[in-house]
Amino acid sequence: MEILWFLLALCMLAAVAGPIMLRRRGGIRQVAPGSPDAADPDTYGFVRQEELDVRMPGPDQDLIDVLAVVQGTQEWRAASQLLAGTPKESETRWQRVQAFAGAASLELAQRPGEGGAWLRRWRAEAPKDAGAAAVHAEFLVQQAWRTGTVGTDDFRIILEEARTVCGEAALLAPGDPVPYVVELAVARGLGYSHEQFDQLWVKIIDRAPAHMGAHIAALHFWCEKWHGSREEADRFATAAAARAPQGSLLAALPLFAVYEHLPEVNLVQGFYEGLVVTRAVEGAMFAVHAARADDPVLAHVRHLLVLFLVRMERWSEAVHQLVHIDGHVGALPWTQNSDPAAEYTVYRALAVAGYEANGGSPATLPR
C-alpha cells in the first residue's frame, strides 16, 4: 500500500511540475524574478509580465483604440463602425467579435449588474445591427462557460439563448460565417448530435472554407473530452491540413489536435521527440513560414508553437517565435490557465534560459 501511495504522489508531482520542469541540458535552471541570474525582459525587448495584454493573441491597434473609447465612454457606436468595416469572411472579424464580447463579459464580472451596459444599449438601440447581434451571441457563450457548470440548467438556458441570438445574427448578415462559428461553442456545450453538427459545419464551409478560427472551434467538438475521439479529431485536423490552400495556416491544425490530447501526466520518456509531435510541429512551422505576415491567425499558431518548442528543448526556435508574439497572450495555451500572463512568462523564461545556455544572447537574437 505504501508503494501505491508513493506512486500516486509521484504522478501528482509530475502533473504539477511536468509543464515547466524539463530536462536541463546545458545547466538550465529557473531563478526568481529580480535575481542577478534572471534574464531581464527589457534586455530582449520583451514586455514585463504585468504589462502583457491578455485580451488578444496579437496586435490590432484599431480594436485597441475602439475598446478604449467604448469602455471609457460606454458608447457603442465606435464598435459598430469597426465591425461594419471589417470583411465578413475575415478571421479579423471573428477575433474582434470575441474581443468585444470578452470585454463586456469581464466588465460584468467586475461590476455585476452594471458592467457591459454599452452592449445592452447597443442591442436595444440598434436591433438590426448584425455586429451587435454577433457580439451579443458570443457574450452569452462566454457567460455560460465563465459562470455556469457544464450540464446544469443555468448553463443550458444561457446557451439556448445564445443559439437563438446566433440565428438572429445570421438573418441580419447573410453570408457572414461568424454567427455559425459562435454556434460551434453552443453545439459543444449542448451536445449536438454528429448529424446536427455536420449541418452546422456545412454552413460555415460554404461561407468561409479556410476559416482557421472555425476549424479550431470545431476541433474542440471532435476531441475525446467532448463529443468525439482522439482518432476523429486527428482525422478532422489532418483532412483540413491536406486541403489547405497555399499560405493557409490550416496546415498547423494537427498541432492543435495534438495539444487537445496531451496527457495530463507525461510518463513516457521522449514523448515530445516522438513522431506524432514532431510531424505536427514541423507542419505548423511550415505553415508559419508560408503564411502572410499580416495573417490574423498567425499569432495563434506561434503561441502554441512556443509551448511545444520549449518542451522539445528547441530553444532558439522558441525564442524566434517569442520575438514575433511577445506583448499579447490572449491565445492557447496560456488562456487555459487562470493567469495567462504568468503561464506565458514561465515558458518565455525557460526559452531564454535554454537559448543562453546554448550560446545565445540578445546580440544573436533572431529578428
Coordinates of C-alpha atoms in Angstrom, one line a residue:
M1 CA 0.0 0.0 0.0
E2 CA 2.9 2.4 0.8
I3 CA 4.2 1.8 -2.7
L4 CA 0.9 2.7 -4.2
W5 CA 0.7 5.9 -2.3
F6 CA 4.2 6.7 -3.3
L7 CA 3.4 6.2 -7.0
L8 CA 0.3 8.3 -6.7
A9 CA 2.3 11.1 -5.1
L10 CA 4.9 10.9 -7.9
C11 CA 2.1 11.2 -10.5
M12 CA 0.6 14.3 -8.7
L13 CA 4.0 15.9 -8.6
A14 CA 4.6 15.3 -12.3
A15 CA 1.2 16.8 -13.2
V16 CA 2.1 20.0 -11.4
A17 CA 5.8 20.2 -12.4
G18 CA 5.7 18.5 -15.7
P19 CA 5.0 21.5 -18.0
I20 CA 7.9 23.5 -16.6
M21 CA 10.4 21.0 -15.2
L22 CA 12.2 19.9 -18.4
R23 CA 15.5 18.0 -18.8
R24 CA 18.1 20.7 -18.0
R25 CA 20.5 20.2 -20.8
G26 CA 23.3 22.8 -20.6
G27 CA 22.7 23.6 -17.0
I28 CA 19.3 25.3 -17.4
R29 CA 17.6 26.3 -14.2
Q30 CA 14.9 28.7 -13.2
V31 CA 15.6 31.6 -10.8
A32 CA 13.4 34.1 -9.1
P33 CA 12.5 37.3 -11.0
G34 CA 14.9 40.0 -9.9
S35 CA 17.7 37.6 -9.2
P36 CA 21.1 38.6 -10.7
D37 CA 21.0 35.5 -12.8
A38 CA 17.5 36.1 -14.2
A39 CA 17.2 37.2 -17.8
D40 CA 15.9 40.8 -17.9
P41 CA 12.9 41.0 -20.3
D42 CA 14.0 44.6 -21.2
T43 CA 17.3 43.2 -22.5
Y44 CA 15.5 41.1 -25.1
G45 CA 12.9 43.8 -25.8
F46 CA 10.2 41.7 -24.1
V47 CA 7.2 43.1 -22.2
R48 CA 7.1 42.7 -18.5
Q49 CA 4.6 40.2 -17.1
E50 CA 2.3 42.9 -15.6
E51 CA 2.1 44.7 -18.9
L52 CA 1.2 41.8 -21.1
D53 CA -2.1 42.2 -22.9
V54 CA -4.4 39.2 -22.1
R55 CA -7.3 40.3 -24.4
M56 CA -6.0 39.2 -27.8
P57 CA -3.3 37.0 -29.4
G58 CA -1.6 39.7 -31.3
P59 CA -1.7 43.4 -32.1
D60 CA -4.9 45.0 -33.5
Q61 CA -4.4 48.7 -32.9
D62 CA -7.8 49.7 -34.4
L63 CA -9.5 47.3 -32.0
I64 CA -7.4 48.5 -29.0
D65 CA -8.4 52.1 -29.8
V66 CA -12.1 51.3 -30.2
L67 CA -12.1 49.3 -27.0
A68 CA -10.6 52.2 -25.1
V69 CA -13.3 54.5 -26.5
V70 CA -16.2 52.1 -25.8
Q71 CA -15.1 51.2 -22.3
G72 CA -14.1 54.7 -21.4
T73 CA -17.4 56.4 -22.6
Q74 CA -19.8 53.4 -22.6
E75 CA -20.7 54.5 -26.1
W76 CA -21.2 51.6 -28.6
R77 CA -21.1 53.4 -32.0
A78 CA -17.4 53.1 -32.5
A79 CA -17.6 49.3 -32.1
S80 CA -20.5 49.2 -34.6
Q81 CA -18.5 51.2 -37.1
L82 CA -15.4 49.0 -36.7
L83 CA -17.3 45.7 -37.3
A84 CA -19.2 47.2 -40.2
G85 CA -15.9 48.0 -41.9
T86 CA -14.4 44.5 -41.2
P87 CA -14.9 42.0 -44.0
K88 CA -17.5 39.3 -43.1
E89 CA -15.4 36.3 -44.1
S90 CA -12.1 37.5 -42.5
E91 CA -10.6 36.0 -39.4
T92 CA -10.2 39.5 -38.0
R93 CA -14.0 40.0 -37.8
W94 CA -14.3 36.8 -35.7
Q95 CA -11.4 37.9 -33.4
R96 CA -13.0 41.4 -33.0
V97 CA -16.4 39.9 -32.1
Q98 CA -14.7 37.7 -29.5
A99 CA -12.8 40.7 -28.1
F100 CA -15.9 42.9 -27.7
A101 CA -17.8 40.1 -26.1
G102 CA -15.0 39.3 -23.8
A103 CA -14.6 42.9 -22.8
A104 CA -18.4 43.1 -21.9
S105 CA -18.2 39.8 -20.0
L106 CA -15.2 40.9 -18.0
E107 CA -16.8 44.2 -17.2
L108 CA -19.9 42.4 -15.9
A109 CA -17.8 40.1 -13.8
Q110 CA -16.0 43.1 -12.3
R111 CA -19.1 45.2 -11.8
P112 CA -22.2 42.9 -11.5
G113 CA -25.4 44.5 -12.7
E114 CA -23.8 47.4 -14.4
G115 CA -20.7 46.3 -16.3
G116 CA -21.1 45.9 -20.1
A117 CA -24.0 48.4 -20.2
W118 CA -22.8 49.6 -23.6
L119 CA -23.5 46.2 -25.2
R120 CA -27.1 46.2 -23.8
R121 CA -27.7 49.6 -25.1
W122 CA -26.2 48.7 -28.5
R123 CA -28.6 45.8 -28.8
A124 CA -31.6 47.9 -27.6
E125 CA -30.8 51.0 -29.8
A126 CA -29.7 49.1 -32.9
P127 CA -31.7 45.9 -33.0
K128 CA -30.9 45.4 -36.7
D129 CA -27.2 45.8 -36.3
A130 CA -25.6 42.5 -37.3
G131 CA -22.4 43.2 -35.4
A132 CA -24.3 43.8 -32.2
A133 CA -26.2 40.5 -32.6
A134 CA -22.9 38.6 -33.2
V135 CA -21.2 40.2 -30.2
H136 CA -24.3 39.5 -28.0
A137 CA -24.3 35.8 -29.1
E138 CA -20.6 35.4 -28.3
F139 CA -21.1 37.3 -25.0
L140 CA -23.8 34.8 -23.9
V141 CA -21.5 31.9 -24.9
Q142 CA -18.7 33.3 -22.8
Q143 CA -21.0 34.0 -19.9
A144 CA -22.2 30.3 -20.0
W145 CA -18.6 29.0 -19.9
R146 CA -17.4 31.6 -17.4
T147 CA -20.2 31.4 -14.8
G148 CA -22.0 28.1 -15.4
T149 CA -21.2 24.5 -14.9
V150 CA -21.5 22.2 -17.9
G151 CA -24.7 20.2 -17.9
T152 CA -26.6 22.4 -15.3
D153 CA -29.9 24.0 -16.1
D154 CA -28.4 27.5 -15.9
F155 CA -25.6 26.6 -18.3
R156 CA -28.1 25.1 -20.9
I157 CA -30.5 28.1 -20.5
I158 CA -27.8 30.6 -21.4
L159 CA -26.6 28.5 -24.3
E160 CA -30.1 28.1 -25.6
E161 CA -30.5 31.9 -25.6
A162 CA -27.1 32.2 -27.4
R163 CA -28.3 29.8 -30.1
T164 CA -31.4 32.0 -30.6
V165 CA -29.3 35.1 -30.9
C166 CA -26.9 33.3 -33.3
G167 CA -30.0 32.7 -35.6
E168 CA -30.9 36.4 -35.4
A169 CA -27.3 37.4 -36.2
A170 CA -27.3 35.0 -39.2
L171 CA -30.5 36.5 -40.6
L172 CA -29.1 40.0 -40.2
A173 CA -25.9 39.2 -42.1
P174 CA -26.4 36.6 -44.9
G175 CA -23.0 35.3 -46.0
D176 CA -21.3 36.0 -42.6
P177 CA -19.8 32.9 -41.1
V178 CA -19.4 34.4 -37.6
P179 CA -22.8 33.6 -36.2
Y180 CA -22.3 30.0 -37.2
V181 CA -18.8 30.0 -35.7
V182 CA -20.2 31.3 -32.4
E183 CA -22.7 28.4 -32.6
L184 CA -19.9 25.9 -32.6
A185 CA -19.4 26.5 -28.9
V186 CA -23.1 26.2 -28.4
A187 CA -23.0 22.8 -30.2
R188 CA -20.2 21.6 -27.9
G189 CA -22.0 22.8 -24.7
L190 CA -25.4 21.5 -25.6
G191 CA -24.1 18.2 -27.1
Y192 CA -25.3 18.4 -30.7
S193 CA -25.6 15.0 -32.4
H194 CA -22.9 14.4 -35.1
E195 CA -25.6 14.9 -37.7
Q196 CA -26.6 18.3 -36.2
F197 CA -23.0 19.4 -36.0
D198 CA -22.3 18.4 -39.6
Q199 CA -25.3 20.5 -40.7
L200 CA -23.9 23.5 -38.9
W201 CA -20.4 22.9 -40.2
V202 CA -21.6 22.9 -43.8
K203 CA -23.0 26.4 -43.4
I204 CA -19.6 27.6 -42.3
I205 CA -17.6 25.8 -45.0
D206 CA -20.0 27.3 -47.6
R207 CA -19.2 30.8 -46.4
A208 CA -15.5 30.5 -45.4
P209 CA -13.9 27.2 -46.2
A210 CA -10.4 28.1 -44.9
H211 CA -11.5 29.9 -41.7
M212 CA -8.9 28.8 -39.2
G213 CA -10.8 30.1 -36.1
A214 CA -13.8 28.0 -37.2
H215 CA -11.7 24.9 -37.6
I216 CA -10.1 25.3 -34.2
A217 CA -13.6 25.7 -32.6
A218 CA -14.9 22.6 -34.5
L219 CA -11.8 20.6 -33.4
H220 CA -12.9 21.0 -29.8
F221 CA -16.2 19.3 -30.6
W222 CA -14.4 16.3 -32.1
C223 CA -12.0 15.9 -29.2
E224 CA -12.1 12.9 -26.9
K225 CA -13.1 15.0 -23.9
W226 CA -16.2 16.3 -25.7
H227 CA -18.2 14.5 -28.4
G228 CA -15.6 12.7 -30.5
S229 CA -12.4 10.8 -30.0
R230 CA -8.7 11.2 -30.5
E231 CA -9.0 9.4 -33.9
E232 CA -11.9 11.6 -35.0
A233 CA -10.1 14.8 -34.0
D234 CA -7.0 13.7 -35.8
R235 CA -8.9 12.8 -39.0
F236 CA -10.6 16.2 -38.9
A237 CA -7.4 18.1 -38.5
T238 CA -5.4 16.0 -41.0
A239 CA -8.1 16.4 -43.6
A240 CA -8.3 20.1 -43.2
A241 CA -4.5 20.4 -43.4
A242 CA -4.4 18.3 -46.6
R243 CA -6.9 20.5 -48.4
A244 CA -5.5 23.8 -47.1
P245 CA -4.8 26.3 -49.9
Q246 CA -1.2 27.6 -50.3
G247 CA -0.3 30.0 -47.5
S248 CA -3.2 28.9 -45.2
L249 CA -2.5 28.2 -41.6
L250 CA -4.8 25.2 -41.7
A251 CA -1.6 23.2 -42.2
A252 CA -1.0 23.8 -38.5
L253 CA -4.3 22.3 -37.3
P254 CA -2.8 18.9 -36.5
L255 CA -0.7 20.6 -33.8
F256 CA -3.9 21.9 -32.2
A257 CA -5.3 18.3 -32.3
V258 CA -2.1 17.0 -30.5
Y259 CA -2.4 19.8 -27.9
E260 CA -6.0 18.9 -27.2
H261 CA -5.0 15.3 -26.4
L262 CA -1.8 15.9 -24.4
P263 CA -1.6 13.5 -21.4
E264 CA -2.2 15.2 -18.1
V265 CA 0.7 13.3 -16.7
N266 CA 3.5 12.5 -19.1
L267 CA 5.2 9.3 -18.0
V268 CA 6.6 8.5 -21.5
Q269 CA 10.3 9.4 -21.9
G270 CA 10.9 11.2 -25.2
F271 CA 7.2 11.9 -25.8
Y272 CA 8.0 15.3 -27.3
E273 CA 10.6 13.8 -29.6
G274 CA 8.1 11.2 -30.9
L275 CA 6.9 11.1 -34.5
V276 CA 3.4 12.4 -33.9
V277 CA 4.5 15.5 -32.1
T278 CA 7.5 16.1 -34.4
R279 CA 5.3 15.9 -37.5
A280 CA 2.7 18.2 -36.1
V281 CA 5.3 20.8 -35.1
E282 CA 7.0 20.7 -38.4
G283 CA 3.7 21.1 -40.2
A284 CA 3.0 24.2 -38.0
M285 CA 6.4 25.6 -38.6
F286 CA 5.9 25.2 -42.4
A287 CA 2.5 26.9 -42.2
V288 CA 4.0 29.8 -40.2
H289 CA 6.8 30.3 -42.8
A290 CA 4.3 30.2 -45.7
A291 CA 1.7 32.4 -44.2
R292 CA 1.2 36.1 -44.9
A293 CA 2.9 38.3 -42.2
D294 CA -0.4 40.0 -41.6
D295 CA -2.5 36.9 -41.2
P296 CA -4.6 37.5 -38.1
V297 CA -4.3 33.8 -37.0
L298 CA -0.5 33.7 -37.3
A299 CA -0.1 34.7 -33.6
H300 CA -2.4 31.8 -32.5
V301 CA -0.1 29.3 -34.1
R302 CA 3.1 31.0 -32.9
H303 CA 1.8 30.9 -29.3
L304 CA 1.1 27.2 -29.4
L305 CA 4.5 26.6 -31.0
V306 CA 6.2 28.2 -28.1
L307 CA 4.8 25.6 -25.7
F308 CA 5.9 22.7 -27.9
L309 CA 9.3 24.1 -28.9
V310 CA 10.1 24.7 -25.2
R311 CA 9.1 21.2 -24.2
M312 CA 11.1 19.8 -27.1
E313 CA 14.1 22.0 -25.9
R314 CA 14.3 23.7 -29.3
W315 CA 15.3 26.9 -27.6
S316 CA 16.4 29.1 -30.5
E317 CA 13.2 28.4 -32.5
A318 CA 11.1 29.1 -29.4
V319 CA 12.8 32.4 -28.9
H320 CA 12.3 33.2 -32.5
Q321 CA 8.5 32.7 -32.1
L322 CA 8.6 34.9 -28.9
V323 CA 10.1 37.8 -30.8
H324 CA 7.0 37.9 -33.0
I325 CA 4.3 37.4 -30.4
D326 CA 5.6 39.0 -27.2
G327 CA 3.3 41.6 -25.6
H328 CA 0.0 39.7 -26.2
V329 CA -1.1 36.4 -24.5
G330 CA -4.8 36.1 -25.3
A331 CA -4.4 32.7 -27.0
L332 CA -4.0 29.0 -26.4
P333 CA -2.3 27.6 -24.5
W334 CA -2.0 30.4 -22.0
T335 CA -5.7 31.2 -21.8
Q336 CA -6.3 27.7 -20.4
N337 CA -4.6 29.0 -17.2
S338 CA -6.3 31.2 -14.6
D339 CA -3.3 33.6 -15.1
P340 CA -2.3 33.6 -18.8
A341 CA 0.4 36.2 -18.3
A342 CA 2.1 34.2 -15.6
E343 CA 1.9 30.9 -17.5
Y344 CA 3.4 32.6 -20.6
T345 CA 6.1 34.2 -18.6
V346 CA 7.3 30.9 -17.3
Y347 CA 7.7 29.5 -20.8
R348 CA 9.4 32.6 -22.0
A349 CA 11.9 32.4 -19.2
L350 CA 12.6 28.7 -20.0
A351 CA 13.1 29.5 -23.6
V352 CA 15.5 32.4 -22.9
A353 CA 17.4 30.2 -20.3
G354 CA 17.8 27.4 -22.8
Y355 CA 18.8 29.9 -25.5
E356 CA 21.5 31.4 -23.4
A357 CA 22.8 28.1 -22.1
N358 CA 23.5 27.1 -25.7
G359 CA 25.4 30.3 -26.5
G360 CA 22.6 32.7 -27.4
S361 CA 22.4 36.3 -26.3
P362 CA 20.4 39.4 -27.1
A363 CA 23.0 40.2 -29.7
T364 CA 22.3 37.0 -31.6
L365 CA 18.5 37.2 -31.1
P366 CA 16.8 36.3 -34.4
R367 CA 14.6 39.1 -35.8

